[in-house]
Amino acid sequence: MRRERFDKMNVVPFIDIVLVLLVIVLATATFVTNQTVNVDLPTASSKKAAEKKSIAISVDKEGKYYYNKDELPLDAIKEKLMKLDPKKDLISLHMDKSSQFQFFVNIIDILKTRGFENISIITKK
């Protein structure tokens, strides 16, 4: 009985193994954290960090608007809010529970048109 020569190599099992290994590497590569060196950076006096302003806007049960404890009309509060940076500054809303909902909507409408991202609605526990 005569044997055939082994001239050809079957690459299909090799491709299967490589694809499985590729899937394993891709699946685990997303979970590897970025290995960085922790260093304590020096400080420089030439650049100041951006200060975040925290603004409190309050409405009492009579519908009076307050901007950081100063009673102001709604138009004056709108002017002050237009001067602030909507990405950095924090706005906290203090609304009396017996005040009309329209007062709350007026303030939210101003904040939405300006594009504020950091808004807190303060409540009691």
Protein backbone atom coordinates (compact mmCIF):
# COMPACT_ATOMS: atom_id res chain seq x y z
CA MET A 1 0.00 0.00 0.00
CA ARG A 2 1.29 3.30 -1.03
CA ARG A 3 1.00 6.50 0.95
CA GLU A 4 0.35 9.92 -0.57
CA ARG A 5 2.86 12.64 -0.09
CA PHE A 6 1.99 15.43 2.30
CA ASP A 7 2.39 18.41 -0.04
CA LYS A 8 -0.52 20.59 1.03
CA MET A 9 -1.20 22.05 4.40
CA ASN A 10 -4.77 22.48 5.62
CA VAL A 11 -5.03 26.09 6.94
CA VAL A 12 -8.68 26.05 8.02
CA PRO A 13 -7.97 24.90 11.61
CA PHE A 14 -5.18 27.47 11.83
CA ILE A 15 -7.58 30.25 10.79
CA ASP A 16 -10.12 29.08 13.37
CA ILE A 17 -7.54 29.24 16.15
CA VAL A 18 -6.34 32.69 15.07
CA LEU A 19 -9.89 34.06 15.01
CA VAL A 20 -10.62 32.70 18.49
CA LEU A 21 -7.42 34.27 19.81
CA LEU A 22 -8.31 37.55 18.14
CA VAL A 23 -11.72 37.57 19.80
CA ILE A 24 -10.14 36.88 23.19
CA VAL A 25 -7.61 39.68 22.75
CA LEU A 26 -10.25 42.18 21.64
CA ALA A 27 -12.57 41.24 24.49
CA THR A 28 -9.92 41.60 27.17
CA ALA A 29 -8.22 44.67 25.69
CA THR A 30 -11.18 46.88 26.57
CA PHE A 31 -10.88 45.99 30.25
CA VAL A 32 -7.20 46.82 30.61
CA THR A 33 -6.75 50.10 32.43
CA ASN A 34 -4.40 52.73 31.20
CA GLN A 35 -1.13 52.25 33.07
CA THR A 36 0.14 55.74 33.80
CA VAL A 37 2.78 56.96 36.14
CA ASN A 38 1.37 58.82 39.12
CA VAL A 39 3.29 62.03 39.58
CA ASP A 40 2.74 65.04 41.80
CA LEU A 41 2.65 67.94 39.35
CA PRO A 42 4.23 71.23 40.33
CA THR A 43 2.13 74.36 40.66
CA ALA A 44 2.62 77.61 38.82
CA SER A 45 1.48 81.01 39.95
CA SER A 46 0.98 82.30 36.41
CA LYS A 47 -2.27 80.45 35.76
CA LYS A 48 -5.29 80.57 38.02
CA ALA A 49 -7.83 77.79 38.10
CA ALA A 50 -11.24 78.68 36.77
CA GLU A 51 -13.54 79.53 39.62
CA LYS A 52 -16.99 78.04 39.67
CA LYS A 53 -19.69 80.35 40.84
CA SER A 54 -22.52 78.98 42.89
CA ILE A 55 -25.64 81.05 42.39
CA ALA A 56 -28.75 80.62 44.53
CA ILE A 57 -32.06 81.66 43.00
CA SER A 58 -35.00 81.66 45.39
CA VAL A 59 -38.72 82.28 45.01
CA ASP A 60 -40.93 82.81 48.05
CA LYS A 61 -44.64 82.07 48.29
CA GLU A 62 -45.60 85.60 47.21
CA GLY A 63 -43.62 85.23 43.99
CA LYS A 64 -40.66 87.44 44.88
CA TYR A 65 -37.43 86.44 43.16
CA TYR A 66 -34.09 86.45 45.00
CA TYR A 67 -30.64 86.28 43.46
CA ASN A 68 -28.15 85.30 46.19
CA LYS A 69 -30.43 86.72 48.92
CA ASP A 70 -30.95 90.00 47.03
CA GLU A 71 -34.54 90.64 45.96
CA LEU A 72 -34.60 91.39 42.23
CA PRO A 73 -37.23 91.43 39.49
CA LEU A 74 -37.21 88.57 36.99
CA ASP A 75 -35.72 90.74 34.23
CA ALA A 76 -32.73 91.68 36.40
CA ILE A 77 -32.15 88.02 37.28
CA LYS A 78 -32.29 87.16 33.58
CA GLU A 79 -29.64 89.80 32.83
CA LYS A 80 -27.36 88.43 35.56
CA LEU A 81 -27.82 84.83 34.36
CA MET A 82 -26.95 85.81 30.79
CA LYS A 83 -23.54 87.03 31.98
CA LEU A 84 -22.64 83.68 33.60
CA ASP A 85 -20.88 80.73 31.98
CA PRO A 86 -23.47 77.94 31.52
CA LYS A 87 -20.85 75.17 31.45
CA LYS A 88 -19.00 76.13 34.64
CA ASP A 89 -21.39 77.90 36.97
CA LEU A 90 -23.75 76.06 39.34
CA ILE A 91 -27.32 77.26 39.77
CA SER A 92 -29.33 76.12 42.78
CA LEU A 93 -33.08 76.73 42.84
CA HIS A 94 -34.87 77.26 46.16
CA MET A 95 -38.62 77.30 45.58
CA ASP A 96 -41.30 77.68 48.21
CA LYS A 97 -43.63 74.69 48.05
CA SER A 98 -46.70 76.92 48.13
CA SER A 99 -45.48 79.20 45.32
CA GLN A 100 -47.07 79.01 41.90
CA PHE A 101 -45.52 76.60 39.46
CA GLN A 102 -45.24 79.39 36.88
CA PHE A 103 -42.45 81.03 38.92
CA PHE A 104 -40.43 77.83 38.66
CA VAL A 105 -41.13 77.58 34.93
CA ASN A 106 -39.96 81.19 34.41
CA ILE A 107 -36.55 80.45 35.95
CA ILE A 108 -36.15 77.10 34.17
CA ASP A 109 -37.03 78.74 30.85
CA ILE A 110 -34.25 81.31 31.32
CA LEU A 111 -31.76 78.59 32.26
CA LYS A 112 -32.72 76.42 29.27
CA THR A 113 -32.38 79.25 26.75
CA ARG A 114 -28.91 80.01 28.08
CA GLY A 115 -27.93 76.31 28.12
CA PHE A 116 -27.02 75.81 31.78
CA GLU A 117 -25.83 72.28 32.60
CA ASN A 118 -25.29 72.43 36.38
CA ILE A 119 -28.70 73.03 37.95
CA SER A 120 -29.70 71.86 41.42
CA ILE A 121 -33.23 71.94 42.79
CA ILE A 122 -32.95 72.16 46.57
CA THR A 123 -35.47 70.20 48.67
CA LYS A 124 -35.89 69.16 52.30
CA LYS A 125 -35.42 65.58 53.43
